Coordinates of C-alpha atoms in Angstrom, one line a residue:
M1 CA -12.5 -19.2 -26.4
T2 CA -9.4 -17.3 -27.4
D3 CA -7.2 -15.3 -25.2
S4 CA -8.3 -11.7 -24.6
A5 CA -5.0 -10.4 -26.1
T6 CA -6.6 -11.3 -29.6
A7 CA -9.5 -8.8 -29.1
P8 CA -8.0 -5.4 -28.2
L9 CA -10.1 -3.2 -25.9
S10 CA -10.4 0.5 -26.1
F11 CA -7.9 2.5 -24.2
R12 CA -10.6 3.5 -21.7
R13 CA -12.0 0.0 -21.2
R14 CA -8.7 -1.6 -20.7
W15 CA -7.5 0.9 -18.2
T16 CA -10.8 0.6 -16.4
V17 CA -10.0 -3.2 -16.3
M18 CA -6.7 -2.3 -14.9
V19 CA -8.2 -0.3 -12.0
I20 CA -10.8 -2.9 -11.1
C21 CA -8.1 -5.6 -11.0
A22 CA -5.7 -3.2 -9.2
F23 CA -8.3 -2.9 -6.5
A24 CA -8.6 -6.7 -6.1
L25 CA -4.9 -6.8 -5.7
F26 CA -5.1 -3.9 -3.0
L27 CA -7.4 -6.1 -1.0
V28 CA -4.9 -8.9 -1.0
G29 CA -2.1 -6.8 0.0
L30 CA -4.2 -4.9 2.6
D31 CA -5.2 -8.2 4.3
T32 CA -1.6 -9.4 4.5
T33 CA -0.7 -6.5 6.7
I34 CA -3.8 -4.9 8.1
V35 CA -3.6 -7.2 11.1
T36 CA 0.0 -6.2 11.8
V37 CA -0.8 -3.5 14.4
G38 CA -3.7 -5.5 15.8
L39 CA -1.7 -8.7 16.6
A40 CA -1.5 -7.8 20.5
E41 CA -5.2 -7.3 20.7
I42 CA -6.0 -10.4 18.5
G43 CA -3.8 -12.4 20.8
S44 CA -5.7 -11.1 23.8
G45 CA -9.0 -11.8 22.1
V46 CA -8.5 -15.5 21.1
D47 CA -6.0 -16.4 23.9
L48 CA -3.0 -16.7 21.6
D49 CA 0.5 -16.4 23.1
A50 CA 3.0 -13.9 21.6
A51 CA 5.0 -16.7 20.1
R52 CA 2.3 -17.9 18.1
L53 CA 1.1 -14.5 16.9
P54 CA 3.1 -14.6 13.7
W55 CA 0.9 -17.5 12.4
V56 CA -2.1 -15.2 12.3
V57 CA -0.2 -13.4 9.4
D58 CA 1.7 -16.4 8.0
A59 CA -1.1 -18.9 7.9
Y60 CA -2.5 -16.6 5.4
T61 CA 0.7 -15.7 3.5
V62 CA 2.0 -19.3 3.3
V63 CA -1.1 -20.7 1.8
F64 CA -1.4 -17.7 -0.4
A65 CA 2.1 -18.2 -1.6
S66 CA 1.8 -22.0 -2.0
L67 CA -1.3 -21.9 -4.3
L68 CA -0.7 -19.0 -6.5
M69 CA 0.9 -20.8 -9.3
T70 CA -1.8 -23.4 -9.4
S71 CA -4.4 -20.8 -9.3
G72 CA -2.7 -19.0 -12.3
A73 CA -2.8 -22.3 -14.2
V74 CA -6.5 -23.0 -13.2
A75 CA -7.4 -19.6 -14.5
D76 CA -5.5 -20.1 -17.7
R77 CA -7.4 -23.2 -18.3
F78 CA -11.0 -22.4 -16.9
G79 CA -11.3 -18.7 -17.3
R80 CA -9.8 -15.9 -15.5
R81 CA -12.8 -13.9 -14.8
L82 CA -14.5 -16.9 -13.3
V83 CA -11.6 -17.9 -11.1
L84 CA -11.2 -14.3 -10.0
L85 CA -14.9 -14.1 -9.0
T86 CA -14.5 -17.4 -7.2
G87 CA -11.5 -16.2 -5.3
L88 CA -13.3 -13.0 -4.3
S89 CA -16.2 -15.0 -2.9
I90 CA -14.1 -17.4 -0.8
F91 CA -12.0 -14.5 0.6
A92 CA -15.1 -12.6 1.6
V93 CA -16.8 -15.5 3.4
A94 CA -13.4 -16.5 5.1
S95 CA -13.1 -12.9 6.2
L96 CA -16.4 -12.8 7.8
L97 CA -15.8 -16.2 9.5
C98 CA -12.5 -14.8 11.0
A99 CA -14.3 -12.0 12.6
L100 CA -16.5 -14.7 14.4
A101 CA -13.5 -17.0 15.4
G102 CA -13.6 -17.9 19.0
D103 CA -10.0 -19.1 19.6
G104 CA -6.7 -19.0 18.1
A105 CA -6.7 -22.3 16.5
M106 CA -9.9 -21.5 14.6
L107 CA -8.8 -18.0 13.6
I108 CA -5.4 -19.5 12.1
G109 CA -7.4 -22.1 10.2
L110 CA -9.8 -19.5 8.9
R111 CA -6.7 -17.1 7.8
A112 CA -5.6 -20.2 5.9
I113 CA -8.8 -20.5 3.9
Q114 CA -8.7 -16.8 3.3
G115 CA -5.1 -17.4 1.7
V116 CA -7.0 -20.0 -0.6
G117 CA -9.2 -17.2 -1.8
A118 CA -6.5 -14.5 -2.1
S119 CA -4.3 -16.9 -4.2
M120 CA -6.9 -16.7 -6.9
L121 CA -6.7 -12.9 -7.1
S122 CA -3.4 -11.7 -7.5
P123 CA -2.1 -13.8 -10.4
V124 CA -5.2 -14.0 -12.1
A125 CA -5.8 -10.2 -12.0
L126 CA -2.3 -9.6 -13.3
A127 CA -2.9 -12.1 -16.1
I128 CA -6.0 -10.2 -17.1
V129 CA -4.2 -7.0 -17.0
V130 CA -1.2 -8.3 -19.0
N131 CA -3.5 -9.8 -21.9
V132 CA -5.5 -6.5 -22.2
M133 CA -2.6 -4.3 -22.7
P134 CA -1.5 -4.5 -26.4
T135 CA 2.1 -3.1 -26.3
Q136 CA 5.0 -3.7 -24.3
R137 CA 5.4 -0.2 -23.3
E138 CA 1.8 0.1 -22.0
R139 CA 2.2 -3.3 -20.3
A140 CA 5.3 -2.0 -18.4
L141 CA 3.4 1.2 -17.3
A142 CA 0.6 -1.0 -16.1
I143 CA 2.7 -3.1 -14.1
G144 CA 4.3 0.0 -12.6
V145 CA 0.7 1.1 -11.5
W146 CA 0.1 -2.4 -10.4
G147 CA 3.2 -2.4 -8.4
A148 CA 2.2 0.9 -6.9
M149 CA -1.1 -0.5 -5.7
F150 CA 0.4 -3.5 -4.3
G151 CA 2.9 -1.6 -2.3
V152 CA 0.6 1.0 -1.0
S153 CA -1.9 -1.6 0.0
M154 CA 0.7 -3.5 2.1
A155 CA 1.9 -0.2 3.7
A156 CA -1.6 1.1 4.1
G157 CA -2.7 -2.1 6.0
P158 CA -1.4 -0.9 9.4
I159 CA -2.9 2.5 8.9
A160 CA -6.4 1.0 8.2
G161 CA -5.9 -1.4 11.0
G162 CA -5.1 1.5 13.5
L163 CA -8.1 3.3 12.4
L164 CA -10.5 0.3 12.7
L165 CA -9.1 -0.6 16.1
A166 CA -9.6 2.9 17.5
A167 CA -13.1 2.8 16.2
F168 CA -14.0 -0.8 16.8
D169 CA -12.1 -3.9 18.0
W170 CA -9.8 -6.6 16.4
R171 CA -12.8 -8.3 14.7
A172 CA -13.4 -5.2 12.5
L173 CA -10.0 -6.0 10.7
F174 CA -11.7 -9.0 9.2
W175 CA -15.5 -8.0 8.6
I176 CA -14.5 -4.9 6.8
N177 CA -13.6 -7.0 3.7
G178 CA -17.2 -8.1 3.1
P179 CA -18.6 -5.0 1.8
V180 CA -15.5 -3.9 0.0
V181 CA -15.5 -7.4 -1.8
A182 CA -19.1 -7.2 -2.6
V183 CA -18.4 -3.9 -4.7
I184 CA -15.4 -5.4 -6.5
I185 CA -17.3 -8.5 -7.6
V186 CA -20.0 -6.3 -9.1
F187 CA -17.5 -4.3 -11.2
V188 CA -15.5 -7.6 -12.2
A189 CA -18.9 -9.1 -13.4
L190 CA -20.0 -6.0 -15.4
I191 CA -16.6 -4.8 -16.8
V192 CA -13.8 -7.2 -16.9
P193 CA -13.9 -9.5 -20.0
P194 CA -13.6 -13.3 -20.0
S195 CA -10.3 -14.9 -21.0
R196 CA -8.5 -18.0 -20.9
S197 CA -5.4 -19.4 -22.5
P198 CA -5.7 -21.3 -25.7
S199 CA -3.0 -23.7 -24.6
P200 CA -3.4 -24.3 -20.8
R201 CA -1.0 -26.4 -18.8
R202 CA -2.1 -29.5 -16.9
L203 CA -2.4 -29.2 -13.1
D204 CA 0.7 -30.4 -11.1
V205 CA -0.7 -31.9 -8.1
P206 CA 2.3 -33.5 -6.7
G207 CA 4.4 -30.3 -7.2
Q208 CA 1.6 -28.4 -5.6
L209 CA 1.5 -30.5 -2.5
L210 CA 5.2 -30.7 -2.1
L211 CA 5.4 -26.8 -2.3
I212 CA 2.8 -26.4 0.4
A213 CA 4.7 -28.8 2.6
L214 CA 8.1 -27.1 1.8
L215 CA 7.1 -23.5 2.6
A216 CA 5.1 -24.5 5.5
T217 CA 8.1 -26.3 7.0
V218 CA 10.5 -23.4 6.4
V219 CA 8.2 -20.7 7.7
G220 CA 7.3 -22.9 10.7
L221 CA 11.0 -23.4 11.6
L222 CA 11.3 -19.6 11.6
I223 CA 8.4 -18.9 13.6
E224 CA 8.8 -21.7 16.2
G225 CA 12.7 -21.6 16.5
N226 CA 12.8 -19.7 19.6
A227 CA 10.2 -21.8 21.3
I228 CA 11.7 -25.2 20.3
G229 CA 15.5 -24.1 20.3
W230 CA 17.5 -23.7 17.2
T231 CA 19.7 -26.7 17.7
S232 CA 17.0 -29.0 19.4
V233 CA 16.2 -32.4 17.9
T234 CA 13.0 -31.1 16.8
A235 CA 14.6 -28.3 14.8
L236 CA 17.3 -30.5 13.3
V237 CA 14.5 -32.9 12.1
G238 CA 12.9 -29.9 10.6
Y239 CA 16.0 -28.7 8.7
G240 CA 16.4 -32.2 7.4
L241 CA 12.8 -32.5 6.3
A242 CA 13.1 -29.0 4.6
V243 CA 16.1 -30.0 2.6
L244 CA 14.5 -33.4 1.7
L245 CA 11.4 -31.7 0.5
A246 CA 13.4 -29.2 -1.6
V247 CA 15.3 -32.0 -3.3
V248 CA 12.2 -34.0 -4.0
F249 CA 10.3 -31.0 -5.3
V250 CA 13.2 -30.2 -7.7
V251 CA 13.2 -33.9 -8.9
V252 CA 9.5 -34.0 -9.4
E253 CA 9.4 -30.6 -11.2
N254 CA 12.0 -31.9 -13.6
R255 CA 9.9 -35.0 -14.5
V256 CA 6.4 -33.9 -14.7
R257 CA 5.0 -32.9 -18.0
S258 CA 3.6 -29.5 -16.8
P259 CA 5.4 -28.4 -13.7
L260 CA 4.4 -25.4 -11.5
V261 CA 7.7 -23.7 -12.4
E262 CA 9.7 -24.6 -15.4
P263 CA 13.1 -25.5 -14.0
S264 CA 14.7 -24.6 -17.0
S265 CA 13.4 -21.0 -16.5
F266 CA 15.9 -20.5 -13.7
R267 CA 19.0 -20.9 -16.3
S268 CA 18.1 -17.4 -17.3
P269 CA 20.1 -15.1 -15.1
A270 CA 17.5 -12.3 -15.4
F271 CA 14.6 -14.6 -14.5
A272 CA 16.3 -16.3 -11.5
G273 CA 17.7 -12.9 -10.4
A274 CA 14.1 -11.3 -10.6
I275 CA 12.7 -14.1 -8.3
L276 CA 15.3 -13.7 -5.8
G277 CA 14.9 -9.9 -6.0
A278 CA 11.1 -10.2 -5.3
V279 CA 11.7 -12.4 -2.3
A280 CA 14.5 -9.8 -1.0
I281 CA 12.3 -6.8 -1.5
F282 CA 9.5 -8.2 0.6
I283 CA 11.6 -9.6 3.3
A284 CA 13.0 -6.1 3.7
F285 CA 9.3 -4.7 3.5
S286 CA 7.8 -6.9 6.0
V287 CA 10.7 -6.8 8.6
T288 CA 10.5 -3.0 8.4
L289 CA 6.8 -2.9 8.8
L290 CA 6.5 -5.4 11.7
L291 CA 9.5 -4.1 13.7
T292 CA 8.6 -0.4 13.2
T293 CA 4.9 -0.9 14.1
S294 CA 6.0 -3.1 17.2
M295 CA 8.6 -0.4 18.2
I296 CA 6.1 2.4 18.3
Q297 CA 3.6 0.3 20.4
V298 CA 6.1 -1.4 22.8
V299 CA 9.1 1.1 23.3
E300 CA 7.1 4.3 22.8
E301 CA 4.0 2.9 24.3
R302 CA 1.8 4.6 21.6
S303 CA -1.6 3.5 20.0
A304 CA -1.8 1.2 17.1
L305 CA -3.2 4.2 15.0
A306 CA 0.0 6.0 15.7
A307 CA 2.0 3.0 14.7
G308 CA 0.0 2.7 11.4
T309 CA 0.3 6.4 10.8
A310 CA 4.2 6.2 11.2
I311 CA 4.2 4.0 8.2
L312 CA 2.9 6.7 5.7
P313 CA 6.4 7.7 4.4
M314 CA 6.8 4.2 3.2
A315 CA 3.4 4.0 1.6
I316 CA 3.6 7.4 0.0
A317 CA 7.1 6.6 -1.5
T318 CA 6.1 3.5 -2.9
A319 CA 3.0 4.9 -4.5
V320 CA 4.9 7.7 -6.1
F321 CA 7.8 5.8 -7.5
A322 CA 6.3 2.5 -8.5
P323 CA 4.6 4.0 -11.5
V324 CA 7.8 6.0 -12.3
S325 CA 9.5 2.8 -12.3
G326 CA 7.2 1.3 -14.6
I327 CA 7.7 4.2 -17.3
L328 CA 11.6 3.9 -16.9
V329 CA 11.4 0.1 -17.5
G330 CA 9.1 0.6 -20.5
R331 CA 11.7 3.1 -21.9
F332 CA 15.1 2.2 -20.8
G333 CA 14.9 -1.5 -19.5
A334 CA 15.1 -2.8 -15.8
R335 CA 18.7 -2.2 -14.8
G336 CA 18.4 1.6 -13.7
P337 CA 15.3 0.9 -11.6
L338 CA 17.1 -2.1 -10.1
L339 CA 20.0 -0.1 -9.1
L340 CA 18.0 2.6 -7.6
S341 CA 16.1 -0.1 -5.5
A342 CA 19.1 -1.7 -4.3
G343 CA 20.7 1.5 -3.1
L344 CA 17.6 3.0 -1.6
I345 CA 16.5 -0.2 0.5
T346 CA 20.3 -0.5 1.7
A347 CA 20.4 3.3 2.6
G348 CA 17.2 3.0 4.5
G349 CA 18.5 -0.2 6.4
V350 CA 21.8 1.9 7.2
V351 CA 19.9 4.9 8.4
L352 CA 17.7 2.6 10.8
L353 CA 21.1 1.0 12.1
I354 CA 22.6 4.4 12.8
A355 CA 19.4 5.7 14.4
T356 CA 19.1 2.5 16.6
Q357 CA 22.7 2.8 17.6
A358 CA 22.1 6.4 18.8
V359 CA 19.2 5.2 21.0
L360 CA 21.2 2.4 22.5
S361 CA 24.2 4.7 23.0
G362 CA 22.0 7.4 24.8
G363 CA 20.6 4.6 27.0
R364 CA 17.1 5.6 26.5
G365 CA 14.5 3.1 27.6
V366 CA 10.7 2.5 27.8
G367 CA 8.7 5.6 27.4
S368 CA 11.5 7.4 25.4
A369 CA 11.1 8.7 21.9
G370 CA 12.7 5.6 20.5
I371 CA 14.2 6.3 17.0
D372 CA 14.2 9.9 16.3
P373 CA 10.9 10.5 14.2
L374 CA 12.9 12.5 11.4
L375 CA 15.3 9.6 11.0
L376 CA 12.4 7.0 11.2
G377 CA 10.6 8.9 8.4
L378 CA 13.8 9.3 6.2
A379 CA 14.5 5.5 6.5
L380 CA 10.9 4.5 5.7
G381 CA 10.8 6.9 2.8
L382 CA 14.1 5.4 1.4
I383 CA 12.8 1.8 1.8
G384 CA 9.5 2.6 0.4
S385 CA 11.3 4.3 -2.7
G386 CA 13.3 1.3 -3.2
I387 CA 10.3 -0.9 -3.1
G388 CA 8.7 1.3 -5.6
F389 CA 11.4 1.2 -8.0
G390 CA 12.1 -2.6 -7.6
N391 CA 8.7 -4.1 -8.2
A392 CA 8.0 -3.2 -11.6
P393 CA 11.3 -4.2 -13.1
I394 CA 11.1 -7.5 -11.2
T395 CA 7.4 -8.2 -12.1
N396 CA 8.1 -7.4 -15.6
A397 CA 11.1 -9.6 -15.9
A398 CA 9.0 -12.7 -14.7
V399 CA 5.9 -11.8 -16.7
S400 CA 8.1 -11.2 -19.9
H401 CA 9.9 -14.5 -19.5
L402 CA 6.8 -16.5 -20.6
P403 CA 4.5 -15.8 -23.5
P404 CA 1.3 -14.0 -23.0
D405 CA -0.9 -17.1 -23.2
R406 CA 1.0 -18.2 -20.1
A407 CA 0.5 -15.0 -18.2
G408 CA -1.4 -16.9 -15.5
A409 CA 1.6 -18.9 -14.7
A410 CA 3.9 -15.9 -15.0
G411 CA 1.9 -13.9 -12.6
G412 CA 1.8 -16.8 -10.2
V413 CA 5.6 -17.0 -10.2
A414 CA 6.1 -13.4 -9.4
S415 CA 3.4 -13.3 -6.9
T416 CA 4.7 -16.4 -5.2
A417 CA 8.1 -14.8 -4.7
R418 CA 6.5 -11.7 -3.2
Q419 CA 4.4 -13.6 -0.8
L420 CA 7.3 -16.0 0.1
G421 CA 9.3 -12.9 1.0
T422 CA 6.5 -11.6 3.1
S423 CA 6.2 -14.9 5.0
I424 CA 9.7 -15.2 5.7
G425 CA 10.1 -11.6 6.7
I426 CA 7.1 -11.8 9.2
A427 CA 8.5 -15.0 10.5
V428 CA 11.9 -13.6 11.0
A429 CA 10.7 -10.3 12.6
G430 CA 8.0 -12.2 14.8
G431 CA 10.9 -14.5 15.9
L432 CA 13.1 -11.6 16.8
I433 CA 10.5 -9.9 19.1
A434 CA 8.6 -12.6 20.4
G435 CA 8.9 -12.6 24.2
V436 CA 11.4 -9.7 24.1
P437 CA 10.9 -7.2 27.0
A438 CA 10.5 -3.4 26.0
A439 CA 13.9 -2.5 27.6
A440 CA 15.8 -5.0 25.1
F441 CA 13.7 -4.3 22.0
M442 CA 16.0 -1.9 20.4
V443 CA 18.8 -4.4 20.6
T444 CA 16.7 -6.9 18.9
A445 CA 15.5 -4.5 16.3
R446 CA 19.1 -3.8 15.3
T447 CA 19.4 -7.5 14.0
G448 CA 16.4 -6.9 11.9
W449 CA 17.9 -3.8 10.4
F450 CA 21.0 -5.8 9.4
V451 CA 18.4 -8.0 7.6
V452 CA 17.0 -5.1 5.6
V453 CA 20.5 -4.0 4.5
A454 CA 21.4 -7.4 3.4
C455 CA 18.2 -7.6 1.4
G456 CA 19.0 -4.3 -0.3
L457 CA 22.5 -5.7 -1.2
A458 CA 20.8 -8.9 -2.5
L459 CA 19.1 -6.9 -5.0
L460 CA 22.3 -6.4 -6.9
V461 CA 22.0 -10.0 -8.1
P462 CA 19.0 -9.3 -10.6
V463 CA 21.0 -6.3 -11.7
I464 CA 24.0 -8.5 -12.6
G465 CA 21.6 -10.9 -14.2
T466 CA 20.3 -8.1 -16.7
L467 CA 24.0 -7.8 -17.9
L468 CA 24.3 -11.5 -18.8
P469 CA 22.8 -13.2 -21.9
S470 CA 19.5 -15.1 -21.5
P471 CA 18.8 -18.3 -23.3
G472 CA 15.3 -17.0 -23.8
P473 CA 11.8 -18.6 -22.8
P474 CA 12.2 -22.2 -22.2
R475 CA 10.2 -24.7 -24.2
R476 CA 9.2 -28.2 -23.4
P477 CA 8.5 -30.9 -25.9

């Protein structure tokens, strides 16, 4: 079977495919964050202490991030529609089982299985979209819409979670996926055309296992650091293990015939910067998301629904500016949107720092208004705009670095970077607030806002990368 890019679809058909695939992506992003506002209720429901609650999110995101590139390669080899349908089915079954979980360990394990299914959705759906779009400009616009859907899904998660918690209980956060996935499966089977790469890669099993171990070790250290002590013997052994795994991973990837990621890809400043930028954007996003929703529930003592609603400025801004960014990238290149992204995320973090300092200087405590609502809305709008402007050029850079017949692999690289950023951000924010009393929450949150500012500034790296010459797509013998 030839790749779908060789048999162009009509404009209406390819954009219908785009919408269907975007909804599959929406589901993935939504499930990453929908549990954020319900972590306290989940912890009570399955008897999981606060220090372990980040695992409810990161058991999903770590497995998701680890398997993305392999899922893309599997889809290139065996068929993208088939793998997409398989991933949707696994995701739905695991979601329903999560709703039936009786204890914390079972829930975390089932969230990991959810991550397996989710890993088959994002890069595969992106590969389908890339291959049905006939021109670079239309592809860039589609990636902009794609970025809007992903950003909105992750920002909409707390809102949907708040509504479900108000109407039902924490188990609704999981069983709701069942009927939604059933509808998506029908549309995928009826409308999405089959496709696969004419020259698929071999699967890199050693690299895949090393990547899972490396990401789990790094995220585990971030989540458990406060509990085990950052300078304890256990932590020091963990640091050493992470470094060893990273070194072995690089060595293996340089020697295997078909690595998960072409090591020589990172010789391109634009590609390497895009990956760093994706990680930075989603660290900033997830830190902002978790700290904001927790602040509203802990400091202001308001409901989960109120916490989810407070995220609306970030969701709306992401939805508005992601497609705008896609248009700008298609017409003028990535540099302008990346500069806007860096400036907006940095500015949002600075506003949060100023607003938090005002709270601390005023000596306001539990039950207070917390951060001024207008300043909070402004900051979230700035950060959401930055995410919207940043996602399209970064995704486009990663996808454009490899030829269309390797779109599954390219989609896996971009999605892995995003999910790695999400995992790290949740782990960092969760580690900051675990066990912190309400009276000290704002002091802790201030550290998180410094992280957001640092992530905004880190986006200047991919901007610099677009100014430097690239050796072009790497080729292996």
